Amino acid sequence: VGSVVAEMLTRCGIGKLLLFDYDKVELANMNRLFFRPEQSGLSKVEAALHTLQGINPDVEFETYNMNITSAENYDLLLERIENGGLEKQRVDLVLSCVDNYAARMTINQACNELGQMWLESGVSENAVSSHIQTMIPGRYACFDCAPPAVVASGGDENAIKREGVCAASLPTTMGITAGLLAQATLKHLLKFGTVSNFLGYDALGDFFPSYGMAPNPECSSRYCRLRQEDWQDRPEEMMERYGLSEEKTSDDTGTMELHPDNEWGIVVEDASNGAVEESPKDEVVDTQGASVADLMASLKSLGAQ
């Protein structure tokens, strides 16, 4: 998912991308998207850099071939989130496209600590369902707010998913998920449309569930609880900080209109031109007392003529 999102954003002319990964390209990856057989053996960030620079040389890139879950690399991750922007400012958004619980929790911890908005994504091991999730520290539930059942019950977190192991892999599901994640990124950065708190995808039923996830007041993350206090004490300031100029929630979808106005002139129009389509009315036919059998006989006689 991450490599395809990077390609989409590069083609859209994103200003700068910081890429973190420590895996290498393998021939087993070829049933997916983006990477090519001749790149086998290269680190994924190195292979991605070569491809992305060829697509759009105007985009600035930083690559880090490292495991973010290690203690020594965690501080570097924090520092680049805070100072990795185009003008050495904080980055606008963090995108999580990892495949293991430890990496998700590392990103969760870093963004809670910094109060950094991020978008999370994931594809199921059977490759027929996926999701993207908007994570605003203190505003929405973080990963510590609602841990997986295995972790909540005191089990081994490694039982959730073995790192680097994928039971099934469909480029279709990954492509759809990457498209949803890139679209949400553009809507947030360019300030148009609605970005859902949680948007799922069920390939078997062509179903896209969407709903809100409130934070847990008793979350085990101290930073998450601190961010919740920020939202309770200074809601208007926090709305401005995250660029949430107006909020509209729905009990059915849990969606939020992040940017009703935008400087890019992007608008969403109704193709019906405001006309309300009337429901079709049931047509009433006067049979003048004839039964169904009589009517069928009449139809047959018409056909005979």
Short mmCIF file of N, CA, C and O in Angstrom, two decimals, residues 16-20 45 49 60-64 79-80 83-85 88:
data_model
loop_
_atom_site.label_atom_id
_atom_site.label_comp_id
_atom_site.label_asym_id
_atom_site.label_seq_id
_atom_site.Cartn_x
_atom_site.Cartn_y
_atom_site.Cartn_z
N LYS A 16 6.92 17.09 -0.73
CA LYS A 16 8.01 16.30 -0.18
C LYS A 16 7.47 15.03 0.45
O LYS A 16 6.40 15.04 1.06
N LEU A 17 8.23 13.94 0.31
CA LEU A 17 7.88 12.67 0.92
C LEU A 17 9.08 12.16 1.71
O LEU A 17 10.21 12.16 1.23
N LEU A 18 8.81 11.69 2.93
CA LEU A 18 9.81 11.01 3.75
C LEU A 18 9.42 9.55 3.82
O LEU A 18 8.31 9.22 4.26
N LEU A 19 10.30 8.66 3.38
CA LEU A 19 9.99 7.24 3.28
C LEU A 19 10.80 6.45 4.31
O LEU A 19 12.03 6.56 4.35
N PHE A 20 10.11 5.66 5.13
CA PHE A 20 10.74 4.81 6.13
C PHE A 20 10.39 3.35 5.84
O PHE A 20 9.22 3.01 5.72
N VAL A 45 13.21 1.31 0.12
CA VAL A 45 13.27 2.78 0.01
C VAL A 45 14.18 3.19 -1.14
O VAL A 45 13.93 4.19 -1.82
N LEU A 49 12.86 5.20 -4.34
CA LEU A 49 13.45 6.50 -4.67
C LEU A 49 13.78 6.58 -6.16
O LEU A 49 13.46 7.58 -6.82
N GLU A 60 10.58 16.44 -3.63
CA GLU A 60 11.74 16.22 -2.77
C GLU A 60 11.52 14.94 -1.94
O GLU A 60 10.42 14.71 -1.44
N PHE A 61 12.57 14.15 -1.79
CA PHE A 61 12.46 12.88 -1.07
C PHE A 61 13.54 12.77 0.00
O PHE A 61 14.65 13.26 -0.17
N GLU A 62 13.18 12.11 1.09
CA GLU A 62 14.14 11.64 2.09
C GLU A 62 13.84 10.17 2.33
O GLU A 62 12.67 9.80 2.47
N THR A 63 14.87 9.33 2.37
CA THR A 63 14.65 7.91 2.58
C THR A 63 15.44 7.44 3.80
O THR A 63 16.57 7.88 4.04
N TYR A 64 14.84 6.52 4.55
CA TYR A 64 15.45 5.98 5.75
C TYR A 64 15.26 4.46 5.76
O TYR A 64 14.14 3.98 5.94
N GLU A 79 12.16 13.30 15.43
CA GLU A 79 12.83 14.51 14.94
C GLU A 79 12.41 14.83 13.51
O GLU A 79 12.19 15.98 13.16
N ARG A 80 12.27 13.80 12.65
CA ARG A 80 11.90 14.06 11.26
C ARG A 80 10.43 14.46 11.14
O ARG A 80 10.07 15.22 10.23
N ASN A 83 10.61 18.16 12.09
CA ASN A 83 11.42 19.08 11.28
C ASN A 83 11.61 18.64 9.84
O ASN A 83 12.48 19.16 9.15
N GLY A 84 10.79 17.69 9.37
CA GLY A 84 11.01 17.14 8.04
C GLY A 84 10.24 17.80 6.92
O GLY A 84 10.28 17.34 5.77
N GLY A 85 9.54 18.90 7.20
CA GLY A 85 8.78 19.58 6.16
C GLY A 85 9.66 20.28 5.14
O GLY A 85 10.89 20.38 5.31
N LYS A 88 11.63 22.87 6.66
CA LYS A 88 12.17 22.36 7.93
C LYS A 88 11.20 22.53 9.10
O LYS A 88 11.59 22.57 10.26
#
